[in-house]
Short mmCIF file of C-alpha atoms in Angstrom, two decimals:
data_model
loop_
_atom_site.label_atom_id
_atom_site.label_comp_id
_atom_site.label_asym_id
_atom_site.label_seq_id
_atom_site.Cartn_x
_atom_site.Cartn_y
_atom_site.Cartn_z
CA MET A 1 11.30 11.17 -6.93
CA SER A 2 10.12 8.97 -3.69
CA PHE A 3 6.56 7.50 -4.03
CA LEU A 4 5.62 10.25 -0.83
CA ASP A 5 6.62 13.38 -3.72
CA GLU A 6 4.40 11.28 -6.31
CA VAL A 7 1.16 11.25 -4.26
CA LYS A 8 -1.50 13.64 -4.84
CA PHE A 9 -2.76 15.45 -2.03
CA ASP A 10 -5.73 17.57 -2.16
CA ALA A 11 -5.98 21.49 -1.14
CA ASN A 12 -5.59 20.66 2.22
CA GLY A 13 -2.39 18.17 2.30
CA LEU A 14 -4.90 15.07 2.65
CA VAL A 15 -5.12 11.83 0.44
CA PRO A 16 -8.01 9.40 1.21
CA ALA A 17 -7.22 6.27 2.40
CA ILE A 18 -10.07 3.11 1.88
CA ILE A 19 -9.88 0.63 4.81
CA GLN A 20 -10.71 -2.82 3.99
CA ASP A 21 -11.06 -6.15 6.02
CA HIS A 22 -8.24 -8.03 4.07
CA ALA A 23 -9.93 -11.67 5.51
CA ASN A 24 -13.52 -10.73 3.44
CA GLY A 25 -13.19 -7.89 1.38
CA ARG A 26 -15.37 -5.89 3.34
CA VAL A 27 -14.83 -2.14 3.40
CA LEU A 28 -14.46 -0.97 6.92
CA MET A 29 -14.17 2.69 6.46
CA LEU A 30 -12.64 6.07 4.85
CA GLY A 31 -9.98 7.93 6.29
CA TYR A 32 -7.66 10.62 5.46
CA MET A 33 -3.84 10.63 5.32
CA ASN A 34 -1.52 13.70 5.50
CA ARG A 35 1.95 13.45 3.74
CA ASP A 36 3.70 12.58 7.56
CA THR A 37 0.92 9.79 8.48
CA LEU A 38 1.31 8.07 5.21
CA LYS A 39 4.91 7.88 5.74
CA GLN A 40 4.16 6.56 8.95
CA THR A 41 1.60 4.23 7.50
CA ILE A 42 3.71 2.87 4.93
CA GLU A 43 6.62 2.00 7.38
CA GLY A 44 4.71 0.70 10.60
CA ASP A 45 2.15 -1.99 11.21
CA ARG A 46 -0.92 0.14 11.41
CA PRO A 47 -2.77 2.95 9.44
CA VAL A 48 -2.13 6.04 10.74
CA LEU A 49 -4.85 8.81 9.91
CA TRP A 50 -5.41 12.16 10.21
CA SER A 51 -8.54 13.21 12.14
CA ARG A 52 -9.66 16.09 9.72
CA SER A 53 -12.39 16.57 12.77
CA ARG A 54 -10.47 16.54 15.59
CA ARG A 55 -7.24 17.88 13.79
CA LYS A 56 -4.73 15.33 15.05
CA VAL A 57 -3.17 12.14 14.56
CA TRP A 58 -5.68 9.31 15.16
CA ILE A 59 -4.67 5.42 15.34
CA LYS A 60 -7.67 3.39 15.45
CA GLY A 61 -7.84 1.34 18.29
CA GLU A 62 -5.59 3.59 20.59
CA THR A 63 -8.41 4.29 23.26
CA SER A 64 -11.09 1.66 22.09
CA GLY A 65 -8.67 -1.35 21.57
CA HIS A 66 -10.33 -2.25 18.47
CA ILE A 67 -6.81 -1.82 16.56
CA GLN A 68 -5.91 -2.58 12.87
CA LYS A 69 -2.90 -4.01 11.55
CA THR A 70 -1.88 -3.62 8.14
CA LYS A 71 -1.49 -6.42 5.70
CA GLU A 72 -0.64 -4.80 2.47
CA ILE A 73 -1.02 -1.19 1.02
CA LEU A 74 -2.02 -0.67 -2.62
CA TYR A 75 -2.60 2.72 -4.50
CA ASP A 76 -4.35 3.61 -7.51
CA CYS A 77 -3.39 4.69 -11.22
CA ASP A 78 -3.85 8.64 -10.22
CA ILE A 79 -1.93 7.93 -7.07
CA ASP A 80 -4.43 9.96 -5.22
CA THR A 81 -6.24 7.22 -3.15
CA ILE A 82 -4.62 4.50 -0.99
CA LEU A 83 -6.23 1.21 -0.14
CA ILE A 84 -5.15 -0.31 3.09
CA LYS A 85 -5.99 -3.94 3.77
CA VAL A 86 -6.38 -4.62 7.38
CA GLU A 87 -6.89 -7.16 9.94
CA GLN A 88 -9.33 -5.29 12.09
CA ILE A 89 -9.93 -6.64 16.00
CA GLY A 90 -13.73 -5.91 16.78
CA PRO A 91 -15.73 -3.05 15.33
CA ALA A 92 -14.21 -0.82 13.02
CA CYS A 93 -17.02 1.90 13.39
CA HIS A 94 -17.25 4.12 16.57
CA THR A 95 -21.36 2.99 16.29
CA ASN A 96 -19.97 -0.75 17.28
CA HIS A 97 -20.76 -2.05 14.03
CA ARG A 98 -18.25 -3.96 12.18
CA SER A 99 -17.70 -1.53 9.36
CA CYS A 100 -18.87 2.21 9.25
CA PHE A 101 -20.96 0.97 5.98
CA TYR A 102 -23.88 -0.30 8.12
CA ARG A 103 -26.75 1.14 6.09
CA ARG A 104 -28.15 0.89 2.61
CA ILE A 105 -30.23 3.57 0.87
CA ASP A 106 -32.40 2.38 -1.76
CA LYS A 107 -34.15 3.52 -5.09
CA ASP A 108 -36.99 5.87 -3.07
CA PHE A 109 -34.54 6.58 -0.69
CA THR A 110 -35.49 4.46 2.15
CA SER A 111 -32.51 3.51 4.47
CA THR A 112 -32.23 0.38 6.34
CA GLU A 113 -29.53 -1.35 8.84
CA ILE A 114 -27.85 -4.22 7.26
CA GLU A 115 -26.01 -5.40 10.18
CA PRO A 116 -26.63 -5.48 13.79
CA VAL A 117 -24.16 -3.61 16.55
CA ILE A 118 -21.77 -6.03 17.91
CA GLU A 119 -22.06 -6.81 21.80
CA GLU A 120 -19.23 -7.20 23.69
CA MET B 1 -35.43 15.54 5.99
CA SER B 2 -34.20 13.80 2.87
CA PHE B 3 -31.08 11.66 2.57
CA LEU B 4 -29.59 14.15 0.38
CA ASP B 5 -29.72 16.81 2.99
CA GLU B 6 -27.93 14.29 5.31
CA VAL B 7 -25.00 13.78 3.15
CA LYS B 8 -22.06 16.00 4.34
CA PHE B 9 -20.59 17.24 0.88
CA ASP B 10 -17.60 18.69 1.29
CA ALA B 11 -16.18 22.35 0.35
CA ASN B 12 -16.41 21.67 -3.19
CA GLY B 13 -20.11 20.18 -3.05
CA LEU B 14 -18.61 16.42 -3.32
CA VAL B 15 -18.55 13.22 -1.40
CA PRO B 16 -16.59 10.26 -2.20
CA ALA B 17 -18.09 7.16 -3.65
CA ILE B 18 -15.96 3.56 -3.29
CA ILE B 19 -16.61 1.89 -6.25
CA GLN B 20 -16.57 -2.20 -5.15
CA ASP B 21 -16.74 -5.40 -7.36
CA HIS B 22 -20.10 -7.06 -5.69
CA ALA B 23 -18.94 -10.12 -6.92
CA ASN B 24 -15.47 -11.02 -5.22
CA GLY B 25 -15.23 -7.35 -3.14
CA ARG B 26 -12.50 -5.90 -4.90
CA VAL B 27 -12.06 -2.51 -4.56
CA LEU B 28 -12.24 -1.02 -7.94
CA MET B 29 -11.65 2.85 -7.96
CA LEU B 30 -12.63 6.06 -5.74
CA GLY B 31 -14.76 8.69 -7.56
CA TYR B 32 -16.50 11.69 -6.44
CA MET B 33 -20.31 12.70 -6.68
CA ASN B 34 -22.15 16.07 -6.25
CA ARG B 35 -25.88 16.13 -5.06
CA ASP B 36 -27.12 16.04 -8.38
CA THR B 37 -24.91 12.65 -9.73
CA LEU B 38 -25.57 10.97 -5.92
CA LYS B 39 -29.51 11.42 -6.82
CA GLN B 40 -29.43 10.47 -10.12
CA THR B 41 -26.55 7.32 -9.03
CA ILE B 42 -29.55 6.13 -6.32
CA GLU B 43 -32.47 6.22 -8.55
CA GLY B 44 -30.94 5.28 -11.47
CA ASP B 45 -29.27 2.10 -12.44
CA ARG B 46 -25.00 2.90 -12.65
CA PRO B 47 -22.90 5.19 -10.33
CA VAL B 48 -22.89 8.94 -12.12
CA LEU B 49 -19.64 10.53 -11.02
CA TRP B 50 -18.31 13.97 -11.12
CA SER B 51 -15.00 14.34 -13.00
CA ARG B 52 -13.26 16.71 -10.64
CA SER B 53 -10.40 16.97 -13.75
CA ARG B 54 -12.77 17.43 -16.62
CA ARG B 55 -15.44 19.35 -14.41
CA LYS B 56 -18.07 17.35 -16.20
CA VAL B 57 -20.47 14.32 -15.38
CA TRP B 58 -18.76 10.93 -16.04
CA ILE B 59 -20.62 7.88 -16.44
CA LYS B 60 -17.99 5.17 -16.59
CA GLY B 61 -18.18 3.03 -19.73
CA GLU B 62 -19.81 5.58 -21.87
CA THR B 63 -17.46 5.80 -24.49
CA SER B 64 -15.00 2.40 -23.25
CA GLY B 65 -17.89 0.08 -22.63
CA HIS B 66 -16.79 -0.83 -19.52
CA ILE B 67 -19.87 -0.02 -17.89
CA GLN B 68 -20.72 -0.74 -14.08
CA LYS B 69 -24.39 -1.88 -13.02
CA THR B 70 -25.28 -0.63 -9.29
CA LYS B 71 -26.10 -3.68 -7.09
CA GLU B 72 -25.94 -1.98 -3.68
CA ILE B 73 -25.60 1.53 -2.29
CA LEU B 74 -24.17 1.43 1.33
CA TYR B 75 -23.32 5.02 2.97
CA ASP B 76 -20.83 5.42 6.27
CA CYS B 77 -21.71 6.52 9.77
CA ASP B 78 -20.64 10.10 9.40
CA ILE B 79 -22.68 10.24 5.92
CA ASP B 80 -19.67 11.62 4.47
CA THR B 81 -18.56 8.35 2.15
CA ILE B 82 -20.71 6.36 -0.11
CA LEU B 83 -19.97 2.66 -0.94
CA ILE B 84 -21.27 1.56 -4.02
CA LYS B 85 -21.21 -2.08 -4.99
CA VAL B 86 -21.50 -2.66 -8.68
CA GLU B 87 -21.05 -5.48 -11.61
CA GLN B 88 -18.15 -4.34 -13.65
CA ILE B 89 -17.58 -4.72 -17.43
CA GLY B 90 -14.43 -5.41 -18.36
CA PRO B 91 -11.53 -3.35 -17.00
CA ALA B 92 -12.69 -0.42 -14.34
CA CYS B 93 -9.26 1.49 -14.85
CA HIS B 94 -8.45 3.46 -17.68
CA THR B 95 -4.88 1.41 -17.61
CA ASN B 96 -7.14 -1.50 -18.79
CA HIS B 97 -6.16 -2.99 -15.19
CA ARG B 98 -9.63 -4.72 -13.89
CA SER B 99 -9.00 -2.35 -10.52
CA CYS B 100 -7.29 0.84 -9.98
CA PHE B 101 -5.60 -0.35 -7.29
CA TYR B 102 -2.95 -2.43 -9.22
CA ARG B 103 0.13 -1.64 -7.50
CA ARG B 104 1.53 -2.26 -3.78
CA ILE B 105 3.86 -0.04 -1.96
CA ASP B 106 6.07 -2.01 0.53
CA LYS B 107 7.52 -0.74 3.67
CA ASP B 108 11.15 0.13 1.76
CA PHE B 109 9.07 2.26 -0.72
CA THR B 110 9.40 -0.09 -3.47
CA SER B 111 6.34 -0.47 -5.96
CA THR B 112 5.40 -3.53 -7.74
CA GLU B 113 2.42 -4.27 -10.00
CA ILE B 114 -0.15 -6.79 -8.59
CA GLU B 115 -1.85 -7.58 -11.72
CA PRO B 116 -1.64 -7.69 -15.30
CA VAL B 117 -3.36 -5.44 -17.75
CA ILE B 118 -6.43 -7.18 -19.50
CA GLU B 119 -5.70 -7.73 -23.34
CA GLU B 120 -9.34 -7.30 -25.10
#
């Protein structure tokens, strides 16, 4: 059985993919892949995502230039989550923050921005 | 509007939560939370997950002792993913690997275990 047959895609045919900065371990974003884009990701040099909102293949940086280069692909015990370590050029987030996780939520439910927007 | 009203839960009422080792940035696992367990997570000291397979509240380590202590909770730009930095006691994975992501997949689709089981 091939790896792709072992992956547990969800009811929508998708598997979540955590994208992590290989240089410092920072979690950058969470994306989703279908069987085709996961195959392309493993065989290629960049994560290939499936945009759930736009319902199309999505390679980060194609328009912004903020590309991701795949360094290592890991997968979890249940084979239902992918972890991709990348070299991230520029901000990963469409808000121009380095990571999509740029806000903290505290016990009293107050929210705090923990990093600045990257000026270019 | 409260934070919990802003979170975009999926069709099953769940939001994915990436669990990361706060000490070294290692991604340990991906879990899911519903509105109630997310609220408990934010207000409490440990991540409270919703087990999709067992359909019940799941606090890691309740039986194994391999608990997680919450250090920081972040959330992403779309408010559809949570990132929880924890202090992890012992292995995070039920396979007794430190992280659930203990296997690498390479371009030729060969799989390699990249870390040993923790002996106790």
